[in-house]
Tab-separated table of C-alpha atoms and ligand atoms in Angstrom:
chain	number	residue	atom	x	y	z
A	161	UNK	CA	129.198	109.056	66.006
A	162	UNK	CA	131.979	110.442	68.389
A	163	UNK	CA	131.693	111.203	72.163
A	164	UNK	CA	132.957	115.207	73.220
A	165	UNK	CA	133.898	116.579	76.113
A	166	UNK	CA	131.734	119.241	77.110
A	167	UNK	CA	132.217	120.400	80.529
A	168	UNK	CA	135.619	119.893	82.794
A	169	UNK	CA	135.409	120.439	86.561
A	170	UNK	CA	137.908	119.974	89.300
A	171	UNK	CA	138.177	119.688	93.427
A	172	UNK	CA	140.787	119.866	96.179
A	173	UNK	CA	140.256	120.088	99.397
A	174	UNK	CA	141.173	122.971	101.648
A	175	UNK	CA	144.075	121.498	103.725
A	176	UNK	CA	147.219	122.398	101.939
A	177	UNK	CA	150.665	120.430	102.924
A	178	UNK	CA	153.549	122.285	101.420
A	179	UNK	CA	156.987	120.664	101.339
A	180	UNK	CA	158.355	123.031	104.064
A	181	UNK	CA	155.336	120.841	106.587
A	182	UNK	CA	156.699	117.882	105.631
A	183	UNK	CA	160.265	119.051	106.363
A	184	UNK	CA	158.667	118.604	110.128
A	185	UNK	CA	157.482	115.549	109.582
A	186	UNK	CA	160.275	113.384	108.009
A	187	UNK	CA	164.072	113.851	106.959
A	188	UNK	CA	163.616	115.449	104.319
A	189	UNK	CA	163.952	118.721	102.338
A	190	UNK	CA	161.946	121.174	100.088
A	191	UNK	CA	164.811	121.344	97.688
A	192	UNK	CA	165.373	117.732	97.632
A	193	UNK	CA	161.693	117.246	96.980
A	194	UNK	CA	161.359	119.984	94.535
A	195	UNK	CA	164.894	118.986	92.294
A	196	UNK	CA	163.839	115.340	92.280
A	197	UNK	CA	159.781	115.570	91.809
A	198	UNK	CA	158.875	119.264	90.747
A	199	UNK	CA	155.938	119.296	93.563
A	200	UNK	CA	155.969	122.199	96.098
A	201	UNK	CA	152.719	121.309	97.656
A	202	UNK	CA	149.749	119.048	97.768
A	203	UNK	CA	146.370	119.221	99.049
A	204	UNK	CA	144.689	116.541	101.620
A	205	UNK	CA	141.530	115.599	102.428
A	206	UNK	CA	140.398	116.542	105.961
A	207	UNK	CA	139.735	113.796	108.701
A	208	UNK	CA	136.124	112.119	107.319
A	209	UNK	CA	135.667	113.713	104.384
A	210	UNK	CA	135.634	111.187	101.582
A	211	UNK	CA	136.742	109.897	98.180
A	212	UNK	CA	133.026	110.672	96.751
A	213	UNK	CA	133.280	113.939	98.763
A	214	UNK	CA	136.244	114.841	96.833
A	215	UNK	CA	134.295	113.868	93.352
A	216	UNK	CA	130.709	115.554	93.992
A	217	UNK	CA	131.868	119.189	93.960
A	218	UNK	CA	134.282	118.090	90.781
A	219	UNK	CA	131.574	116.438	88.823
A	220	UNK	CA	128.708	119.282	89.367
A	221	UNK	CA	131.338	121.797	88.269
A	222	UNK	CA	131.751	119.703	84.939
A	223	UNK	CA	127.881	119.713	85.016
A	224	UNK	CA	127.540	123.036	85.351
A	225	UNK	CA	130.335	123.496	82.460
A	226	UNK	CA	128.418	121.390	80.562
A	227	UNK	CA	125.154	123.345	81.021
A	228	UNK	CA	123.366	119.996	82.368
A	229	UNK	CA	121.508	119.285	84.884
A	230	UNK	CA	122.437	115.868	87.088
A	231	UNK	CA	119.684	113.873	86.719
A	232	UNK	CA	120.217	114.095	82.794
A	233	UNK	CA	123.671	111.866	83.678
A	234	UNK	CA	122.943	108.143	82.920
A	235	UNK	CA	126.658	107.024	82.536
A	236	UNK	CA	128.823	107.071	85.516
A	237	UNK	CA	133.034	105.709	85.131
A	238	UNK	CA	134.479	106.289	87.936
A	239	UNK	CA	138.382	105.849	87.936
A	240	UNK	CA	139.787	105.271	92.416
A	241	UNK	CA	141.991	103.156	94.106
A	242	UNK	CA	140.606	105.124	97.449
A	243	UNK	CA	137.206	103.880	97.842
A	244	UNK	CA	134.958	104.591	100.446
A	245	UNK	CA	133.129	101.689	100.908
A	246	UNK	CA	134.206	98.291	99.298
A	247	UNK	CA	130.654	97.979	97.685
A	248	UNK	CA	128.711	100.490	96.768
A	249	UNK	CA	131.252	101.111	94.488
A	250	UNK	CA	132.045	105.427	94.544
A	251	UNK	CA	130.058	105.438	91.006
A	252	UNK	CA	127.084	104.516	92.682
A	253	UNK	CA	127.395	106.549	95.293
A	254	UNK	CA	128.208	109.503	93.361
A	255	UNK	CA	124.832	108.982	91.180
A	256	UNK	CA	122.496	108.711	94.486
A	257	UNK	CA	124.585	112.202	95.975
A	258	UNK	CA	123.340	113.595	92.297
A	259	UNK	CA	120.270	112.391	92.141
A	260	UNK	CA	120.669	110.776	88.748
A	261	UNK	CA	119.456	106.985	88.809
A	262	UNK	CA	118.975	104.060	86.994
A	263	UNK	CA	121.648	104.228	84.542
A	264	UNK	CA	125.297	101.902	85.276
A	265	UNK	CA	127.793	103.234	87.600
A	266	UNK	CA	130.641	101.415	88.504
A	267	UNK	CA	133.995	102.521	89.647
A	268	UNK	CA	137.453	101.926	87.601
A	269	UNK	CA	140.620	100.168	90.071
A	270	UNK	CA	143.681	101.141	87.473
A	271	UNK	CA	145.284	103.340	90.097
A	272	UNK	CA	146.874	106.313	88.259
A	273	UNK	CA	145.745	105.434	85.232
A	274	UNK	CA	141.883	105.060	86.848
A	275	UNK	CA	140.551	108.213	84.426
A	276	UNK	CA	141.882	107.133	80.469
A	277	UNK	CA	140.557	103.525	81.436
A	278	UNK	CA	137.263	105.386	82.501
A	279	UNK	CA	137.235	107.849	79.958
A	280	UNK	CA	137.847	105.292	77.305
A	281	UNK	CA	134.991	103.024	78.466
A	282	UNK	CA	132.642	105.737	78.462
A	283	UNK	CA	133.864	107.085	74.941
A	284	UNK	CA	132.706	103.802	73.423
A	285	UNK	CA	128.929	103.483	75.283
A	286	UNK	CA	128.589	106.872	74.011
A	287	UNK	CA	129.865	106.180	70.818
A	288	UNK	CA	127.894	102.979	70.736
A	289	UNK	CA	124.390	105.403	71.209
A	290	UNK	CA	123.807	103.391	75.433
A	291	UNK	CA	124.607	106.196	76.839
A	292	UNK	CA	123.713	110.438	76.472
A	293	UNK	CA	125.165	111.760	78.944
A	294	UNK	CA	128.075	110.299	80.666
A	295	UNK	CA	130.004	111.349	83.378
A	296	UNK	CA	133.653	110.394	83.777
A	297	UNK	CA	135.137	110.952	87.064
A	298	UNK	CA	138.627	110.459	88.739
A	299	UNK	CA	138.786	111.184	92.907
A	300	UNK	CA	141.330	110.078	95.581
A	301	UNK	CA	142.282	110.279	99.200
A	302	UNK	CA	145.818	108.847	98.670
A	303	UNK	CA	146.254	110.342	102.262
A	304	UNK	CA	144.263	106.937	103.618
A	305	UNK	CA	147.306	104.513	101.690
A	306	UNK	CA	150.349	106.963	102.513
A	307	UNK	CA	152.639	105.731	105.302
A	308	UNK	CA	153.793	108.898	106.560
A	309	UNK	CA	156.817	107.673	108.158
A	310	UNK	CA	158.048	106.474	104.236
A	311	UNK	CA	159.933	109.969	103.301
A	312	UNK	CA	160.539	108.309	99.396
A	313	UNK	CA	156.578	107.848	98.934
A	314	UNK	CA	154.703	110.626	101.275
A	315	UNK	CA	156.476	113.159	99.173
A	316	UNK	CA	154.772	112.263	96.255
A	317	UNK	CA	151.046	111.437	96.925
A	318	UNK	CA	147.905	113.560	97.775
A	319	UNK	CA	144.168	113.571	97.334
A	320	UNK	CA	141.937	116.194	94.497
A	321	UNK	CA	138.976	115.084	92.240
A	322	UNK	CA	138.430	115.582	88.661
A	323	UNK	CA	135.479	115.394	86.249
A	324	UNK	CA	134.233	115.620	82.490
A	325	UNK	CA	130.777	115.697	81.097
A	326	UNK	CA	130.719	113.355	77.218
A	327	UNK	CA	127.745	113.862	75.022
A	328	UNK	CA	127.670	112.222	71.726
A	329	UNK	CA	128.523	114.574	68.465
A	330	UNK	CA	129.129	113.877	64.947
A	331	UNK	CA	131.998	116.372	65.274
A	332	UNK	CA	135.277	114.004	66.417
A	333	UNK	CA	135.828	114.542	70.349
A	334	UNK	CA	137.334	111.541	71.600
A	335	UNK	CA	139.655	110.308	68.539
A	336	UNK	CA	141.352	107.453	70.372
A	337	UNK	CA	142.371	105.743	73.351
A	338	UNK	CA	144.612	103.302	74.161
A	339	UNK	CA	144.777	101.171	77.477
A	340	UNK	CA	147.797	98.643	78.479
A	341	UNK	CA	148.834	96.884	81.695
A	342	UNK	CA	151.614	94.382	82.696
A	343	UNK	CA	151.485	92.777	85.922
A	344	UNK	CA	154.658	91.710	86.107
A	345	UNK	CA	155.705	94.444	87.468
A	346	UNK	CA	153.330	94.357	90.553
A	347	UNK	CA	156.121	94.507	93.171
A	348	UNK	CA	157.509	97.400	92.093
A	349	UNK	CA	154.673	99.761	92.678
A	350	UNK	CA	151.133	98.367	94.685
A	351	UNK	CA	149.922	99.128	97.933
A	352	UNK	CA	149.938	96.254	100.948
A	353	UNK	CA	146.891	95.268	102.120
A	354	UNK	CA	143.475	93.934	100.759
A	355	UNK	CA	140.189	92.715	101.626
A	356	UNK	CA	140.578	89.411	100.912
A	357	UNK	CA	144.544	89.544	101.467
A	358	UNK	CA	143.683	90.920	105.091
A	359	UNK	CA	145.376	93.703	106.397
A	360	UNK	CA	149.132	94.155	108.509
A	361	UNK	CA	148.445	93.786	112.354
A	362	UNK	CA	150.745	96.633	112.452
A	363	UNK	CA	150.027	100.547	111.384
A	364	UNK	CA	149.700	101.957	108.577
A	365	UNK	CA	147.476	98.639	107.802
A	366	UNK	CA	147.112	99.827	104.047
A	367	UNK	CA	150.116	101.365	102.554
A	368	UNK	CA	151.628	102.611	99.310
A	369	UNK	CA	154.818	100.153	98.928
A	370	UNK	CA	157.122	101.795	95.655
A	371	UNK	CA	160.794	100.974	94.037
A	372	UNK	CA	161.304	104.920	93.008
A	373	UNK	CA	163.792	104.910	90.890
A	374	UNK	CA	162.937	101.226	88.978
A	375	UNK	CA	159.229	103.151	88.392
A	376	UNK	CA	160.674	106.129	87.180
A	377	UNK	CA	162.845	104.590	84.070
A	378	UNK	CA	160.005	102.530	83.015
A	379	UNK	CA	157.718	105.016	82.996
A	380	UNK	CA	159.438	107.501	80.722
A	381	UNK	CA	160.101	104.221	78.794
A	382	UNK	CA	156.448	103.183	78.247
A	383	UNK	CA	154.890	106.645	78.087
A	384	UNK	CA	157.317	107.546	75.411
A	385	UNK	CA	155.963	104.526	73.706
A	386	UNK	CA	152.448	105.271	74.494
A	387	UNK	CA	152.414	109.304	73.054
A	388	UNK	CA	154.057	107.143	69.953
A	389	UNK	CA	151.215	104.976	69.391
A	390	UNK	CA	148.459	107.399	69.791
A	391	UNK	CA	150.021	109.511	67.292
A	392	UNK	CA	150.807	106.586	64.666
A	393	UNK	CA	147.329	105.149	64.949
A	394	UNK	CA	145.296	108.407	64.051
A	395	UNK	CA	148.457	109.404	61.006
A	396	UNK	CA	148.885	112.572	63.232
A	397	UNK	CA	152.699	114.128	63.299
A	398	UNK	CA	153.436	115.692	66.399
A	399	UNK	CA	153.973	118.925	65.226
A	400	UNK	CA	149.925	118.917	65.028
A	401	UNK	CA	149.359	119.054	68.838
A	402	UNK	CA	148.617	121.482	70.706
A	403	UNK	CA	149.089	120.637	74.000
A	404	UNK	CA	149.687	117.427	76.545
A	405	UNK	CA	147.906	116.692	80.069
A	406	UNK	CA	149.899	114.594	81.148
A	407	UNK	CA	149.609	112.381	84.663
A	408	UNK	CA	151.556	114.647	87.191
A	409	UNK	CA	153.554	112.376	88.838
A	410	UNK	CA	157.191	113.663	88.116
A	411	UNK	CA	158.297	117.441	86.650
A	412	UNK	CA	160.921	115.095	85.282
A	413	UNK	CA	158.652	112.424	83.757
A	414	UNK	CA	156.754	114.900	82.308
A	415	UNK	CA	159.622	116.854	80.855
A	416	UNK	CA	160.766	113.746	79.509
A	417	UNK	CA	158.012	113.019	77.219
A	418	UNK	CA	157.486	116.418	76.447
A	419	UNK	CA	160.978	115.974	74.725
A	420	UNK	CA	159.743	112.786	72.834
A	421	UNK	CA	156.741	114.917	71.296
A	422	UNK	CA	159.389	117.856	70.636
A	423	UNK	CA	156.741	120.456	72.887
A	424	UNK	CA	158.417	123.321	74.338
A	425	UNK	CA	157.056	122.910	78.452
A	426	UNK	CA	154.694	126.423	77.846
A	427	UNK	CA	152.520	123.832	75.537
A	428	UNK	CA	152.381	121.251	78.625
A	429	UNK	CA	150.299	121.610	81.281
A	430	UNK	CA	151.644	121.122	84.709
A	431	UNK	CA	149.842	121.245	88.017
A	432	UNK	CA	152.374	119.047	89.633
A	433	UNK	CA	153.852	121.563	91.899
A	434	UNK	CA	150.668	122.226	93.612
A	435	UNK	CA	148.597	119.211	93.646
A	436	UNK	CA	151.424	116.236	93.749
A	437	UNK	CA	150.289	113.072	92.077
A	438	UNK	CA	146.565	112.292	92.769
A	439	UNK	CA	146.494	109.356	90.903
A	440	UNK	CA	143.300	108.722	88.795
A	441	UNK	CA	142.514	112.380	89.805
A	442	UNK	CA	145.523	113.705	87.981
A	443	UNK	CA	145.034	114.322	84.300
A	444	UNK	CA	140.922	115.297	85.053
A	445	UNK	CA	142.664	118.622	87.262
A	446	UNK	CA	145.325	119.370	84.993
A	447	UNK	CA	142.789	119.348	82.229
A	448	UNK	CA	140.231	121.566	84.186
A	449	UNK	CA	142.980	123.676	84.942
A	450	UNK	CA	144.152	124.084	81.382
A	451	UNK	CA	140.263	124.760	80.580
A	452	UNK	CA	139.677	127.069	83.063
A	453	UNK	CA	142.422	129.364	82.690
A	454	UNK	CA	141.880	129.962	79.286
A	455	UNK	CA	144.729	127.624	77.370
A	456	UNK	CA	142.818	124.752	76.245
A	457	UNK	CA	140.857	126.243	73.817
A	458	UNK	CA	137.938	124.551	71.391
A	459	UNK	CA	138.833	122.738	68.368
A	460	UNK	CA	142.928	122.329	70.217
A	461	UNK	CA	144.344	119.159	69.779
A	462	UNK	CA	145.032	117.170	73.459
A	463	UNK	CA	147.029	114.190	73.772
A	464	UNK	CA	146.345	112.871	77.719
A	465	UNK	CA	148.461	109.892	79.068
A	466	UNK	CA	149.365	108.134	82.225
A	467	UNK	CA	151.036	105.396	84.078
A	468	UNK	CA	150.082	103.726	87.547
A	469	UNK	CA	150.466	101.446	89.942
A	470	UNK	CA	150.873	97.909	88.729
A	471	UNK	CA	151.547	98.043	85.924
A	472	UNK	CA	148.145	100.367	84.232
A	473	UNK	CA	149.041	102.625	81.488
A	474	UNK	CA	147.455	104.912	78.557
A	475	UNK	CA	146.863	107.643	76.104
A	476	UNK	CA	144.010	109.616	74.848
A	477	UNK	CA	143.714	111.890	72.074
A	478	UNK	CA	141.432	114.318	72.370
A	479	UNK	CA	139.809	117.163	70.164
A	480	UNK	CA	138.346	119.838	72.381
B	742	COA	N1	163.828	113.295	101.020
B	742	COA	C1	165.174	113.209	101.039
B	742	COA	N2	165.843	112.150	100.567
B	742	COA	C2	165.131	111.137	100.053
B	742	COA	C3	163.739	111.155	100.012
B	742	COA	C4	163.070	112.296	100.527
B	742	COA	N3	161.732	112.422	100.513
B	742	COA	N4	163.290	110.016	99.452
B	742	COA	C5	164.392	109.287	99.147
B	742	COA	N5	165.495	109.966	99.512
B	742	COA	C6	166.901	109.552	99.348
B	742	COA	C7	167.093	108.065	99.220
B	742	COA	O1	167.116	107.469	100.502
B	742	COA	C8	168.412	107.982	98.506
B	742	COA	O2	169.434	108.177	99.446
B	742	COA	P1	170.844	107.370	99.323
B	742	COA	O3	171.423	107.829	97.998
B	742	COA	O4	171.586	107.845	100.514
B	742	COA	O5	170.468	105.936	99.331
B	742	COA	C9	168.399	109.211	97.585
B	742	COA	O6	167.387	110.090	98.111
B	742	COA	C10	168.122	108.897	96.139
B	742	COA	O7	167.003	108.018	96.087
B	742	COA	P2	166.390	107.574	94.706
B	742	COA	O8	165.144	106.765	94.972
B	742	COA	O9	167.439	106.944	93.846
B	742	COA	O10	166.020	109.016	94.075
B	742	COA	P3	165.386	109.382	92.702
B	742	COA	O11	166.180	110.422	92.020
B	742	COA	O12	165.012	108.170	91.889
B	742	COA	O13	164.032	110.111	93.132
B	742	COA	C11	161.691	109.592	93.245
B	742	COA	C12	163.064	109.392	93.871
B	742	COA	C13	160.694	108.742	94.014
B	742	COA	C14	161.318	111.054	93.322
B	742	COA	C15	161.760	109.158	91.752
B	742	COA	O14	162.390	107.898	91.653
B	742	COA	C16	160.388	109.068	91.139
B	742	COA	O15	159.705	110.059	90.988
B	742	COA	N6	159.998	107.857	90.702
B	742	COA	C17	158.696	107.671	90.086
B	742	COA	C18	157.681	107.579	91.164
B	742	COA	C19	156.307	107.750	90.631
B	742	COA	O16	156.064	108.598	89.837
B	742	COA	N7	155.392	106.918	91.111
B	742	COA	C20	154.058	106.988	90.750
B	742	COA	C21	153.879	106.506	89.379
B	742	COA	S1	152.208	106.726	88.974
């Protein structure tokens, strides 16, 4: 038994902040943002509207996708470091707002990397035969943890939702996944401020705190690794893919294992320059995108991977 994805759906919200806005906002430049990052603009959440709003509109678009109806869902992952409450966690509140209930829901705290570690919990209940009909979600309002008045992190961060429906199938959907993390690099990329930490007297009390350029090298470092490893385990050459969702985090990160894999960039799909990195909401929207638009096609070979905050990092291979 193998778990499938059968339905994709994606969310942003309406407020768009393009490079040239931010230009207003901070020393800084469109070109300097665009040379260094690849990201032209990025959407944000409007005042009040929520993490979980972000992820209902995404997950009834998988639904609908998927051709089924929400109160068939009795699975819920939910990858956000953006919650809206501290407890319910945004799985739970995304079941109630779908009127599916009684089956788990829990949300998944692996910052960028929130999605693979979902999607490769649900993969195994499915697999396992605990659960039919899961849905794997990954949502953020990184707007709420940005310190706008940081020019080398509000550059880079946004808010967007993502969702896919997984149904068991005796076909191969899900052929691996592989999760890692290494706190010992916690400094380099975390965000200050906690509830049992307590909070900065002074504004922003929760911010995104990030060493750029230390981030950068070790993520083209361990994502080169991690494409490796999903390859090696399932005796696939790289020649046999057909395309990588990557995390969006970086044109240049991406670009960079695109060159490990030997893919030309028209077999990569990028949604970097409009959305900015969304975190656990990343790789769900690129892969809607990819779906929607008519590249990803059935029976197409996907390898998805990411790298967050922490360290959290992953890869998923995927047969549509
Ligand atoms: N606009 C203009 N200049 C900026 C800037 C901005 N938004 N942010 C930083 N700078 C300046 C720095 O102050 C520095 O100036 P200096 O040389 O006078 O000291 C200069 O640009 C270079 O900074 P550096 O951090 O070395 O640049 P970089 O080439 O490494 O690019 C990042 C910075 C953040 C774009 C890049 O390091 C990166 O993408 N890292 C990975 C971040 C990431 O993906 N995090 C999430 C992982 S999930």
């Amino acid at each position: 038994m193998y778990s499938r994805i059968v339905g994709t759906g994606s969310y942003l919200p309406e407020k768009v902040l393009t490079n040239f806005d931010l230009e207003k906002m901070m020393d800084t430049s469109d070109e300097w943002i665009r040379e260094r990052t690849g990201i032209e603009r990025r959407h944000i959440a409007a005042e009040g509207q929520t993490t979980v709003d972000l992820a209902e509109p995404a997950a009834r678009r998988a639904l609908e996708a998927a051709g089924v109806h929400p109160s068939e869902v009795d699975f819920i992952a939910f990858g956000t470091t953006t919650p809206d409450l501290v407890f319910p966690n945004c799985g739970v509140l995304l079941q109630q707002r779908l009127g599916a209930r009684g089956g788990p829901a829990f949300s998944v705290e692996t910052a960028c990397s929130g999605f693979l570690y979902a999607l490769s919990i649900a993969d195994k209940f499915v697999r396992a035969g605990e659960a039919k009909c899961a849905l794997v979600v990954g949502a953020e309002t990184l707007s709420r943890i940005t310190d706008w008045k940081d020019r080398s992190t509000a550059v880079l961060f946004a808010d967007g939702a993502g969702a896919v429906v997984l149904k068991p199938s005796e076909q191969p959907g899900i052929l691996s996944t592989h999760l890692h993390a290494d706190g010992t690099y916690k400094d380099l990329l975390y965000c200050r401020g906690g509830v049992s930490t307590g909070f900065p007297v002074e504004e922003p009390r929760m911010a995104i705190a990030m060493v750029g350029n230390e981030v950068f090298k070790l993520a083209v470092s361990w994502l080169g690794k991690a494409v490796d490893e999903a390859l090696a385990a399932n005796g696939i050459d790289k020649s046999e893919l057909d395309w990588l969702v990557p995390h969006q985090a970086n044109i240049r990160i991406i670009q960079a294992t695109a060159r490990r894999l030997d893919l030309p960039m028209d077999r990569v799909i990028c949604t970097v320059a409009e959305h900015g990195n969304t975190s656990a909401a990343s790789v769900p929207l690129a892969l809607d995108v990819g779906v929607r638009d008519g590249r990803l096609k059935p029976g197409q070979l996907l390898l998805l991977e990411a790298f967050g905050g922490g360290f959290t990092w992953g890869s998923a291979l995927v047969r549509l």
